[in-house]
Amino acid sequence: MSQSRVVFRGMFLPYLLLLPQISVTIIFFLWPSYQALEQSFFLEDAFGFSREFVAFDNYAALFRDEGYLRSFGTTIWFGFSVTFLSMSMALLLAVCANRTVRMATGYRTLVIWPYAVAPAIAGVIWFFLMNPSLGIVAYWLKAMGVDWNHYMSGDQAFAMVVVAASWKQISYNFLFFFAGLQSIPKSLLEAAALDGAGPIRRFWTISFPLLSPTTFFLLVVNLVYAFFDTFSIIHATTSGGPVDATSILVYRVYNTGFIGQDYGGSAAQSVILMVLVIVMTAIQFRYVEKKVVYS
Amino acid sequence: MRLTLTTLCTLAFAGHSFAAPATVDFWHAMGGNLGELTDKFAADFNAQNENCQVNTVYKGNYTETMTSAISAFRAKEQPHIVQVFEVGTATMMAANDKGAVYPVYQLMEDTGLEFNQDAYLPAVVSYYTDTDNKLLSLPFNSSTPVLWYNKTKLDELGIEVPTTWDELRAAAKKAKQGGVDAPFSFGWQSWTQIENFSAWHDIEMGTEENGFGGINTQFTFNNDKVVGHIQSIADMGKDGDFKYGGRRGDSRAQFVNGETILWINSSAYYGGFQKDIKDFEFGQTMLPLENSAADRPQNSIIGGATLWVLQGHEEAEYKCVGEFFNYISNAEQQASWHQNTGYVPITTAAYDLSKQQGFYETNPGTDVAIKQLSLNTPTANSKGVRFGNFVQVRDVINEELEAVWTGQKSAKDAMDDAVARGNELLRKFEAANK
């Protein structure tokens, strides 16, 4: 007796069904990436009258610039700081929210609010909070004996943009961590409790490992956020200064392209940034994902 | 909803019955109160001219407006008029050579409208003329840096308003001893401490007449006078007489809350100060003179924005552009704009009218900017600056100056590096605009 199997004949239908996904990828990812790559080999005036092929000149100019090279270190340090701070704070808040019984919905709603704030606005809010002359947080810091002036101190400016960028992302991370915690079977936690494991031990041996798929996903998303999505925060707070203490790569891309109208130079920078993020994401999938437990 | 439909029907009907007025799109970067005044210009003009309809569109800040107009041009959807800030001038000039821009003098000639360039203030228009002294874009909102001071505090400490840098340094020292937290500061440091310091003391900032003569210009602001000036400010910083408060206008807060009592920045802060400063009397005076750099001040240079006309539209529409330009240049409109905003009037007639109206007597100090600008006939060093990629060059200058203020570099090293990095950007601009 031969078993009847359903087989789609011809290649037409599967490709048709894939078409929306493929076209979205081509139009919104591959095509712009190709444009950036192409643009990076040309020198062009702002209005687009002359376009000259200059091979790798745009790249060479970047690597001659010491400030640009310093930006790599700043960017990586910034990316990891933002990711660590926003994820750890979100996890802490999610664990707390998971334990509250009363007012849980209200609490969750409040934590999610900052996500609705546009990055540029977040930048402006922090700009006012931290302004050495009129910021309330700066005032508290001074009362505590901290000599706060992020216009003069690169470290303080860096700390400020890390906090501003993380604050914005905490809500997003919180949502995922909270959903993850909710889906952990209560029976496992109860069994551990009966065996005498305290809350902290239960968290580290049961909840945290079971959250690992969420954590890994958020790690990738947060790094991408920190690398690509934070230029408006920098623009609204420090403009990359003092000197170039907060000049991260994506801010330079924005500044060179949108403010300076140097499209070739900006495209070359985007290509480099894109390669950097691809390499980092590949490393994460290759090495970090091995530690992830998918149930 | 019904109202909207009715309006639409009326508009559609009107469109069919009468000859449609020529429509002119005007993209600007004036938000808030300034935006309302700009829209009012257009509304009043439209009410008087049935053949023309000027539509104003707020496109965000200066860079956003310029970027949108350039992208629109590349997509052949450009507005007729776009407001561009002064540092975008070299980019627009290069576009002019390639035929993207309709120079104002040319437009006025072609449309046969009355236009007298001499009616405009020389220091204002000289920033935007070509090498034959012909006006390319129409100045709209212009200001210049002045020295703002906290009169109440200076009187209390018995300090005279400084007129030279020697006096300013002494005043700051005395104020510091008298308990003022950070006596001296400034904003927009490239504009106030390098571009205007150079013009005020008639020092060249770049070759080829500060870039007016051609895009093969090279920076020269690492000269002894500028270096000496920057070093002297850095020395003030070491004693706490000067406190750096950020790029752009961030340090305004220091002045408003009394932490700083001598502050160099745009004269256009006037309107905001009147609203925000309640607990002390403030004043504005001319920029101080560095005696070792010049015997007398030359003239200061402007900041702000002008209106550029883009090519690619109908003749009738350009005629409306010309009429609109004449309308906003007339003395009454200009005087009201000047008095409401703190920007300088662009014509001599508007200045005279404000004098007649007694505006400067009731608002002392509001004529400092215009006096500074028209102090002398502008020289090659004081007409203005016109450098390619200048937005990025200013960032380079910001970075290098911050390295001086934070003690990482000497003024000499920082200015040398700024010139070298700036020249690289100039060469890139030259290569892209051959």
PDB file of C-alpha atoms in Angstrom, chain A residues 130 132 141 146-162 237-238 240-247, chain B residues 243-247 401-408:
ATOM      1  CA  MET A 130      21.649  66.740  33.112  1.00  0.00           C
ATOM      2  CA  PRO A 132      25.091  71.523  34.436  1.00  0.00           C
ATOM      3  CA  LEU A 141      24.757  65.280  41.763  1.00  0.00           C
ATOM      4  CA  VAL A 146      29.966  65.351  42.191  1.00  0.00           C
ATOM      5  CA  ASP A 147      31.415  68.107  40.026  1.00  0.00           C
ATOM      6  CA  TRP A 148      29.061  67.547  37.094  1.00  0.00           C
ATOM      7  CA  ASN A 149      29.891  69.195  33.790  1.00  0.00           C
ATOM      8  CA  HIS A 150      29.531  66.870  30.848  1.00  0.00           C
ATOM      9  CA  TYR A 151      30.651  69.667  28.537  1.00  0.00           C
ATOM     10  CA  MET A 152      34.114  69.375  29.998  1.00  0.00           C
ATOM     11  CA  SER A 153      34.347  65.733  31.059  1.00  0.00           C
ATOM     12  CA  GLY A 154      34.323  63.101  28.359  1.00  0.00           C
ATOM     13  CA  ASP A 155      33.616  60.331  30.869  1.00  0.00           C
ATOM     14  CA  GLN A 156      30.596  62.111  32.263  1.00  0.00           C
ATOM     15  CA  ALA A 157      29.281  62.826  28.777  1.00  0.00           C
ATOM     16  CA  PHE A 158      29.728  59.181  27.870  1.00  0.00           C
ATOM     17  CA  ALA A 159      27.927  58.031  31.017  1.00  0.00           C
ATOM     18  CA  MET A 160      25.090  60.416  30.250  1.00  0.00           C
ATOM     19  CA  VAL A 161      24.468  59.137  26.720  1.00  0.00           C
ATOM     20  CA  VAL A 162      24.713  55.520  27.889  1.00  0.00           C
ATOM     21  CA  THR A 237      22.664  65.831  23.952  1.00  0.00           C
ATOM     22  CA  THR A 238      26.390  66.066  23.215  1.00  0.00           C
ATOM     23  CA  GLY A 240      29.568  63.780  19.839  1.00  0.00           C
ATOM     24  CA  GLY A 241      31.645  65.886  22.238  1.00  0.00           C
ATOM     25  CA  PRO A 242      33.472  66.921  24.274  1.00  0.00           C
ATOM     26  CA  VAL A 243      36.267  66.466  21.746  1.00  0.00           C
ATOM     27  CA  ASP A 244      35.003  63.145  20.348  1.00  0.00           C
ATOM     28  CA  ALA A 245      34.191  61.297  23.554  1.00  0.00           C
ATOM     29  CA  THR A 246      30.653  60.363  22.497  1.00  0.00           C
ATOM     30  CA  SER A 247      31.150  60.279  18.758  1.00  0.00           C
TER      31      SER A 247
ATOM     32  CA  LYS B 243      33.605  78.124  32.029  1.00  0.00           C
ATOM     33  CA  TYR B 244      32.936  76.279  28.810  1.00  0.00           C
ATOM     34  CA  GLY B 245      29.236  75.506  28.432  1.00  0.00           C
ATOM     35  CA  GLY B 246      28.891  73.448  25.283  1.00  0.00           C
ATOM     36  CA  ARG B 247      28.573  73.810  21.541  1.00  0.00           C
ATOM     37  CA  LEU B 401      38.639  73.826  20.866  1.00  0.00           C
ATOM     38  CA  GLU B 402      37.191  71.375  23.389  1.00  0.00           C
ATOM     39  CA  ALA B 403      40.581  69.701  23.473  1.00  0.00           C
ATOM     40  CA  VAL B 404      42.018  73.100  24.469  1.00  0.00           C
ATOM     41  CA  TRP B 405      39.351  73.861  27.096  1.00  0.00           C
ATOM     42  CA  THR B 406      39.783  70.426  28.689  1.00  0.00           C
ATOM     43  CA  GLY B 407      43.552  70.839  28.742  1.00  0.00           C
ATOM     44  CA  GLN B 408      44.343  68.013  26.316  1.00  0.00           C
TER      45      GLN B 408
END
